[in-house]
Amino acid sequence: MDTKIVEINSESLAAAKKVIQDGGLVAFPTETVYGLGANAFNDDAVKEIYRVKGRPQDNPLIVHLHKDYDIGKLVYGVPSYAVKLADRFLPGPLTMVYKSRGTVSAAVSCGLDTLAVRIPSHSGAQEFLKYVDLPIAAPSANISKHVSPTSAVHVYADLAGKIPYILDGGNSEGGIESTVLDVTGEVPCVLRSGLVTREMIAEVAGDCTVFVPREGVKVRSPGMKYKHYSPDCRTMLFPYDEIGKAKEAYLRAQADGTRVYILCDAACAEQIGVKNILCLGKTEEDVAANLYGKLREGEKVADLIIAVAPEKQDGIMVGVMNRLTKACGGKE
Ligand code: TXA
Ligand code: MG
């Protein structure tokens, strides 16, 4: 199959709509990462997502809606705090997990009685969702376990030959996946951290917990148990206060003839003073926005990426650290 990267216009939207209606897959931009979309009502189309990505069958998908879609068709029992959160943060990088009406394909939620719903703010995503006017099930548009895509070119690198169209909406500004929040309980509970932080949610909802996976406790967001976001090379991860050790590891690797790069923010880059740097930028927002692009850049030139964690560990850095640990922390 020939894969085309296309600008978003009336012609490409019509072509994309036809693919979706016929049960095919289309990649589209969002403000977090690119998504690989299918008609959520079509069982075979949703199953095709798992096949194309090589995704485990028990890791459920998020349904994406345009902002005027009636969410009541898909879910029920929405608590008042979730309505407040939607008013404050949507459209935007917050996914909420509701009680499902079971109207979409059971393959979306892998048989769970809940449904994750997201209303992205990216104008291209909204145009696409409005044009097809269907709930679109979509994971990140990468091969399972690989680094998530933040540009059309990243999607092409993973999925060329497997899907007909990639709608090009430029670089994703947010850079890490949406916050996933369980709103089926009395108090909202963060299942995956992201750019909408626990503090921001608690301020609107009054309270907010964070799910911490523990042995013996049922995993509430099945995606959490898998290795994720990994570049196609060896990796190491050091905390900020071990910059010296990171530098030693770099110098040792270089002496062995290993093509080694340090992945870190601008403050660390200045301190560490080595040649091969993958710099994530200055601000927290830059670090989130550049993380996946730099991991993908790095895997092309490096045998080993040595990541140094940012000094700050709160706010949106919680989400960044979660991704960085899974990408470079070496855990299966
Ligand atoms: O920003 C994003 O959320 C991106 C863009 C494309 O929208 N999508 C994304 O999808 O990151 P994916 O499939 O890579 O991650 C979906 C996450 C997984 O951790 C999954 O376990 C969780 O959402 N999830 C989906 N449905 C769920 C449910 N019913 N209950 C609990 N967790 C759920
Ligand atoms: Mg993903």
Short mmCIF file of C-alpha atoms and ligand atoms in Angstrom, two decimals:
data_model
loop_
_atom_site.label_atom_id
_atom_site.label_comp_id
_atom_site.label_asym_id
_atom_site.label_seq_id
_atom_site.Cartn_x
_atom_site.Cartn_y
_atom_site.Cartn_z
CA MET A 1 0.00 0.00 0.00
CA ASP A 2 1.19 3.48 -0.88
CA THR A 3 1.20 5.84 2.13
CA LYS A 4 0.64 9.54 1.43
CA ILE A 5 1.37 12.43 3.78
CA VAL A 6 -1.31 14.99 2.93
CA GLU A 7 -2.14 18.53 4.03
CA ILE A 8 -5.51 18.92 5.68
CA ASN A 9 -7.95 20.37 3.12
CA SER A 10 -11.36 19.53 1.70
CA GLU A 11 -9.89 17.02 -0.73
CA SER A 12 -7.83 15.08 1.83
CA LEU A 13 -10.66 15.18 4.39
CA ALA A 14 -13.04 13.66 1.85
CA ALA A 15 -10.51 10.92 1.06
CA ALA A 16 -9.90 10.27 4.76
CA LYS A 17 -13.63 10.07 5.46
CA LYS A 18 -14.06 7.48 2.70
CA VAL A 19 -11.26 5.35 4.18
CA ILE A 20 -12.82 5.54 7.66
CA GLN A 21 -16.31 4.73 6.35
CA ASP A 22 -14.89 1.74 4.50
CA GLY A 23 -13.33 0.38 7.71
CA GLY A 24 -9.77 1.56 7.07
CA LEU A 25 -7.26 3.49 9.20
CA VAL A 26 -6.12 7.13 8.92
CA ALA A 27 -3.36 8.83 10.93
CA PHE A 28 -4.17 12.34 12.16
CA PRO A 29 -2.48 15.05 14.21
CA THR A 30 -3.39 16.01 17.76
CA GLU A 31 -1.86 18.51 20.20
CA THR A 32 -0.21 15.64 22.13
CA VAL A 33 0.98 13.00 19.63
CA TYR A 34 -0.34 11.70 16.28
CA GLY A 35 -3.18 9.17 16.42
CA LEU A 36 -4.02 6.12 14.28
CA GLY A 37 -7.78 6.32 13.85
CA ALA A 38 -10.61 3.94 12.98
CA ASN A 39 -14.41 4.09 13.18
CA ALA A 40 -15.10 3.08 16.80
CA PHE A 41 -18.41 1.45 15.79
CA ASN A 42 -16.70 -0.91 13.34
CA ASP A 43 -15.36 -4.03 15.04
CA ASP A 44 -13.05 -5.11 12.21
CA ALA A 45 -11.64 -1.61 11.77
CA VAL A 46 -10.82 -1.38 15.49
CA LYS A 47 -9.19 -4.83 15.44
CA GLU A 48 -7.10 -3.69 12.47
CA ILE A 49 -5.54 -1.00 14.72
CA TYR A 50 -4.18 -3.68 17.07
CA ARG A 51 -2.87 -5.70 14.11
CA VAL A 52 -1.14 -2.78 12.37
CA LYS A 53 0.52 -1.54 15.58
CA GLY A 54 1.34 -4.98 16.95
CA ARG A 55 -0.49 -3.84 20.09
CA PRO A 56 -1.35 -6.26 22.92
CA GLN A 57 -5.04 -7.22 22.77
CA ASP A 58 -5.68 -6.19 26.38
CA ASN A 59 -4.56 -2.56 26.11
CA PRO A 60 -7.71 -0.50 25.46
CA LEU A 61 -8.04 2.48 23.12
CA ILE A 62 -9.20 6.06 23.54
CA VAL A 63 -12.18 7.29 21.53
CA HIS A 64 -11.73 10.76 20.00
CA LEU A 65 -14.69 13.11 19.48
CA HIS A 66 -15.27 16.48 17.86
CA LYS A 67 -16.36 19.08 20.35
CA ASP A 68 -20.06 19.03 19.38
CA TYR A 69 -20.45 15.25 19.46
CA ASP A 70 -23.05 14.08 21.99
CA ILE A 71 -20.94 12.11 24.47
CA GLY A 72 -24.17 10.83 26.07
CA LYS A 73 -24.48 8.40 23.13
CA LEU A 74 -21.37 6.60 24.37
CA VAL A 75 -21.18 6.91 28.16
CA TYR A 76 -23.44 7.42 31.20
CA GLY A 77 -23.30 8.45 34.84
CA VAL A 78 -21.00 11.44 34.26
CA PRO A 79 -20.32 12.99 37.70
CA SER A 80 -20.67 16.74 38.18
CA TYR A 81 -16.93 17.14 38.81
CA ALA A 82 -16.25 15.65 35.35
CA VAL A 83 -18.57 18.23 33.78
CA LYS A 84 -16.55 20.95 35.53
CA LEU A 85 -13.29 19.41 34.33
CA ALA A 86 -14.61 19.25 30.77
CA ASP A 87 -15.65 22.92 30.94
CA ARG A 88 -12.20 23.89 32.13
CA PHE A 89 -9.87 21.65 30.11
CA LEU A 90 -11.67 20.47 26.96
CA PRO A 91 -10.97 20.49 24.12
CA GLY A 92 -7.45 19.64 25.30
CA PRO A 93 -5.01 16.96 26.46
CA LEU A 94 -7.25 15.35 29.08
CA THR A 95 -8.82 11.91 28.50
CA MET A 96 -11.59 10.87 30.88
CA VAL A 97 -12.60 7.25 31.54
CA TYR A 98 -16.39 6.93 31.97
CA LYS A 99 -18.93 4.13 32.37
CA SER A 100 -19.55 2.82 28.87
CA ARG A 101 -22.96 2.37 27.25
CA GLY A 102 -21.37 -0.37 25.18
CA THR A 103 -22.40 1.31 21.93
CA VAL A 104 -18.90 1.27 20.36
CA SER A 105 -17.08 -1.92 19.38
CA ALA A 106 -16.16 -4.05 22.40
CA ALA A 107 -12.61 -4.17 20.98
CA VAL A 108 -12.13 -0.47 21.86
CA SER A 109 -12.11 -1.13 25.61
CA CYS A 110 -10.96 -4.76 25.38
CA GLY A 111 -14.18 -5.88 27.06
CA LEU A 112 -13.96 -3.43 30.02
CA ASP A 113 -17.21 -1.72 31.07
CA THR A 114 -15.56 1.70 30.82
CA LEU A 115 -14.68 3.95 27.87
CA ALA A 116 -11.85 6.47 27.57
CA VAL A 117 -12.93 9.62 25.70
CA ARG A 118 -10.82 12.50 24.48
CA ILE A 119 -11.70 15.76 22.70
CA PRO A 120 -8.43 17.01 21.21
CA SER A 121 -7.85 20.75 20.74
CA HIS A 122 -5.66 20.56 17.61
CA SER A 123 -7.57 22.34 14.83
CA GLY A 124 -6.66 19.65 12.28
CA ALA A 125 -7.90 16.92 14.62
CA GLN A 126 -11.18 18.79 15.15
CA GLU A 127 -11.60 19.29 11.39
CA PHE A 128 -11.05 15.58 10.73
CA LEU A 129 -13.36 14.46 13.57
CA LYS A 130 -16.07 16.90 12.54
CA TYR A 131 -15.81 15.87 8.90
CA VAL A 132 -16.20 12.15 9.59
CA ASP A 133 -18.68 12.84 12.44
CA LEU A 134 -17.99 9.46 14.06
CA PRO A 135 -16.24 8.50 17.31
CA ILE A 136 -12.68 7.64 16.26
CA ALA A 137 -10.79 5.02 18.25
CA ALA A 138 -7.12 5.94 18.15
CA PRO A 139 -3.91 5.00 19.92
CA SER A 140 -0.67 6.83 19.22
CA ALA A 141 0.34 6.21 15.59
CA ASN A 142 3.56 4.29 16.26
CA ILE A 143 4.49 0.63 16.20
CA SER A 144 3.71 -0.75 19.67
CA LYS A 145 6.50 -0.07 22.24
CA HIS A 146 8.30 2.40 19.96
CA VAL A 147 8.57 6.14 20.62
CA SER A 148 5.26 8.00 20.04
CA PRO A 149 5.08 10.21 16.91
CA THR A 150 4.92 14.00 17.13
CA SER A 151 5.09 14.67 13.38
CA ALA A 152 3.74 13.18 10.15
CA VAL A 153 7.28 12.08 9.26
CA HIS A 154 7.51 10.09 12.51
CA VAL A 155 4.26 8.31 11.63
CA TYR A 156 5.58 7.59 8.15
CA ALA A 157 8.75 6.06 9.60
CA ASP A 158 6.66 3.51 11.57
CA LEU A 159 3.61 2.91 9.39
CA ALA A 160 4.60 3.48 5.73
CA GLY A 161 3.01 0.80 3.56
CA LYS A 162 0.41 -0.02 6.22
CA ILE A 163 -2.05 2.88 5.97
CA PRO A 164 -3.17 5.03 2.99
CA TYR A 165 -3.12 8.54 4.52
CA ILE A 166 -1.31 10.56 7.15
CA LEU A 167 -3.02 13.93 7.69
CA ASP A 168 -0.21 16.41 8.31
CA GLY A 169 -0.92 18.96 11.03
CA GLY A 170 2.68 19.99 11.77
CA ASN A 171 4.57 19.19 14.96
CA SER A 172 2.45 18.24 17.99
CA GLU A 173 2.93 21.11 20.43
CA GLY A 174 2.31 19.23 23.67
CA GLY A 175 4.61 16.32 22.93
CA ILE A 176 3.47 13.74 25.49
CA GLU A 177 0.22 11.80 25.52
CA SER A 178 -2.92 13.08 27.24
CA THR A 179 -3.55 12.73 30.94
CA VAL A 180 -5.82 9.71 31.47
CA LEU A 181 -8.25 10.31 34.34
CA ASP A 182 -10.71 7.79 35.77
CA VAL A 183 -13.97 9.62 36.52
CA THR A 184 -16.05 6.58 37.48
CA GLY A 185 -15.46 7.06 41.20
CA GLU A 186 -16.33 9.70 43.77
CA VAL A 187 -12.93 11.31 43.35
CA PRO A 188 -11.07 11.54 40.02
CA CYS A 189 -7.98 9.36 39.75
CA VAL A 190 -5.04 9.92 37.41
CA LEU A 191 -4.16 6.70 35.55
CA ARG A 192 -1.56 8.28 33.25
CA SER A 193 0.01 11.67 33.93
CA GLY A 194 0.28 14.32 31.24
CA LEU A 195 0.07 18.04 30.58
CA VAL A 196 -3.10 18.47 32.64
CA THR A 197 -1.57 17.81 36.04
CA ARG A 198 -3.02 16.33 39.23
CA GLU A 199 -2.83 19.78 40.84
CA MET A 200 -4.77 21.40 37.98
CA ILE A 201 -7.45 18.70 38.25
CA ALA A 202 -7.68 18.92 42.05
CA GLU A 203 -8.14 22.68 41.85
CA VAL A 204 -11.28 22.25 39.71
CA ALA A 205 -12.64 18.95 41.09
CA GLY A 206 -11.81 19.58 44.76
CA ASP A 207 -9.65 16.46 45.02
CA CYS A 208 -7.69 14.09 42.82
CA THR A 209 -5.82 10.86 43.53
CA VAL A 210 -3.10 9.18 41.51
CA PHE A 211 -3.18 5.47 40.82
CA VAL A 212 0.08 3.83 41.84
CA PRO A 213 0.44 0.30 40.49
CA ARG A 214 1.38 -2.22 43.16
CA GLU A 215 1.93 -5.90 42.99
CA GLY A 216 -1.24 -7.85 43.59
CA VAL A 217 -3.49 -4.86 42.82
CA LYS A 218 -5.41 -5.07 39.56
CA VAL A 219 -3.94 -2.69 36.99
CA ARG A 220 -6.61 -0.09 36.20
CA SER A 221 -5.06 1.22 32.99
CA PRO A 222 -3.79 -1.88 31.23
CA GLY A 223 -1.30 0.12 29.12
CA MET A 224 0.74 0.71 32.26
CA LYS A 225 2.11 -2.79 32.43
CA TYR A 226 3.88 -2.68 29.07
CA LYS A 227 7.27 -1.37 28.01
CA HIS A 228 6.71 1.81 26.02
CA TYR A 229 8.20 4.72 24.18
CA SER A 230 11.56 3.01 23.62
CA PRO A 231 14.11 4.17 21.05
CA ASP A 232 15.74 1.55 18.87
CA CYS A 233 19.12 1.61 20.65
CA ARG A 234 20.59 1.00 24.11
CA THR A 235 19.68 3.50 26.81
CA MET A 236 20.69 4.57 30.31
CA LEU A 237 19.01 7.01 32.69
CA PHE A 238 20.61 9.11 35.45
CA PRO A 239 18.97 11.47 37.95
CA TYR A 240 19.90 15.16 37.69
CA ASP A 241 22.19 15.04 40.72
CA GLU A 242 24.31 12.36 39.03
CA ILE A 243 25.38 14.40 36.01
CA GLY A 244 28.98 13.50 36.86
CA LYS A 245 28.23 9.78 36.61
CA ALA A 246 26.38 10.32 33.33
CA LYS A 247 29.45 12.07 31.95
CA GLU A 248 31.73 9.24 33.09
CA ALA A 249 29.46 6.71 31.38
CA TYR A 250 29.54 8.85 28.22
CA LEU A 251 33.34 9.08 28.19
CA ARG A 252 33.71 5.35 28.85
CA ALA A 253 31.33 4.50 26.00
CA GLN A 254 33.13 6.87 23.67
CA ALA A 255 36.49 5.32 24.52
CA ASP A 256 35.00 1.95 23.50
CA GLY A 257 34.03 3.33 20.09
CA THR A 258 30.32 3.43 20.95
CA ARG A 259 28.29 6.16 19.22
CA VAL A 260 26.93 7.77 22.39
CA TYR A 261 24.69 10.82 22.95
CA ILE A 262 23.47 12.59 26.08
CA LEU A 263 19.75 13.43 26.13
CA CYS A 264 19.04 16.26 28.60
CA ASP A 265 17.64 19.76 29.06
CA ALA A 266 19.56 22.97 28.32
CA ALA A 267 20.73 23.47 31.93
CA CYS A 268 22.32 20.02 32.05
CA ALA A 269 23.76 20.38 28.53
CA GLU A 270 25.64 23.48 29.65
CA GLN A 271 27.02 21.79 32.75
CA ILE A 272 28.00 18.49 31.26
CA GLY A 273 30.02 19.97 28.41
CA VAL A 274 30.23 17.02 26.01
CA LYS A 275 29.98 17.13 22.22
CA ASN A 276 27.11 14.76 21.38
CA ILE A 277 24.02 16.28 22.93
CA LEU A 278 20.36 15.75 22.18
CA CYS A 279 19.07 18.93 23.83
CA LEU A 280 15.46 18.95 24.98
CA GLY A 281 15.36 22.74 25.44
CA LYS A 282 15.04 25.22 28.27
CA THR A 283 11.52 25.28 29.62
CA GLU A 284 9.42 22.41 30.95
CA GLU A 285 7.08 22.82 27.97
CA ASP A 286 10.05 22.55 25.58
CA VAL A 287 11.27 19.39 27.31
CA ALA A 288 7.84 17.74 26.93
CA ALA A 289 7.41 18.92 23.35
CA ASN A 290 10.87 17.74 22.22
CA LEU A 291 11.20 14.47 24.15
CA TYR A 292 9.93 12.04 21.51
CA GLY A 293 11.44 13.88 18.55
CA LYS A 294 14.88 13.83 20.21
CA LEU A 295 14.57 10.12 21.10
CA ARG A 296 13.77 9.41 17.44
CA GLU A 297 16.62 11.65 16.26
CA GLY A 298 18.92 9.90 18.71
CA GLU A 299 18.13 6.33 17.68
CA LYS A 300 19.28 7.16 14.13
CA VAL A 301 22.75 8.30 15.14
CA ALA A 302 23.46 6.58 18.47
CA ASP A 303 24.22 3.08 19.72
CA LEU A 304 23.61 4.37 23.24
CA ILE A 305 21.50 7.27 24.54
CA ILE A 306 22.34 8.38 28.08
CA ALA A 307 19.41 10.37 29.44
CA VAL A 308 19.71 12.76 32.37
CA ALA A 309 16.43 13.52 34.17
CA PRO A 310 15.40 17.16 34.55
CA GLU A 311 15.99 18.71 37.97
CA LYS A 312 12.33 19.60 38.56
CA GLN A 313 10.10 16.61 39.15
CA ASP A 314 6.67 18.13 39.73
CA GLY A 315 3.85 19.52 37.53
CA ILE A 316 4.15 18.41 33.91
CA MET A 317 7.55 16.88 34.71
CA VAL A 318 5.69 14.01 36.41
CA GLY A 319 4.39 12.97 32.97
CA VAL A 320 7.75 13.60 31.32
CA MET A 321 9.56 11.47 33.92
CA ASN A 322 7.02 8.67 33.48
CA ARG A 323 7.77 8.58 29.72
CA LEU A 324 11.52 9.02 30.15
CA THR A 325 11.69 6.20 32.70
CA LYS A 326 9.78 3.85 30.40
CA ALA A 327 11.83 4.89 27.36
CA CYS A 328 15.31 4.86 28.91
CA GLY A 329 14.96 3.20 32.30
CA GLY A 330 15.48 -0.28 30.90
CA LYS A 331 12.42 -1.83 32.55
CA GLU A 332 10.45 -4.45 30.65
O1 TXA B 1 -2.72 11.89 23.76
C1 TXA B 1 -3.22 10.78 23.63
O2 TXA B 1 -3.94 10.27 24.49
C2 TXA B 1 -2.92 10.02 22.33
C3 TXA B 1 -3.55 10.77 21.16
C4 TXA B 1 -3.46 10.02 19.85
O3 TXA B 1 -4.85 11.12 21.46
N1 TXA B 1 -3.40 8.68 22.40
C5 TXA B 1 -2.80 7.73 23.16
O4 TXA B 1 -3.35 6.48 23.02
O5 TXA B 1 -1.85 7.96 23.85
P1 TXA B 1 -2.63 5.15 23.54
O6 TXA B 1 -3.46 4.05 22.99
O7 TXA B 1 -1.22 5.17 23.16
O8 TXA B 1 -2.83 5.18 25.09
C6 TXA B 1 -4.14 5.01 25.66
C7 TXA B 1 -4.03 4.87 27.16
C8 TXA B 1 -3.44 3.53 27.57
O9 TXA B 1 -2.59 3.71 28.68
C9 TXA B 1 -4.69 2.72 27.94
O10 TXA B 1 -4.41 1.69 28.84
C10 TXA B 1 -5.57 3.80 28.54
O11 TXA B 1 -5.34 4.93 27.72
N2 TXA B 1 -7.00 3.45 28.46
C11 TXA B 1 -7.79 3.38 27.36
N3 TXA B 1 -9.03 2.98 27.68
C12 TXA B 1 -9.07 2.79 29.00
C13 TXA B 1 -10.06 2.38 29.94
N4 TXA B 1 -11.29 2.07 29.55
N5 TXA B 1 -9.70 2.30 31.24
C14 TXA B 1 -8.45 2.61 31.66
N6 TXA B 1 -7.46 3.01 30.82
C15 TXA B 1 -7.76 3.09 29.51
MG MG B 2 0.82 4.84 22.79
#
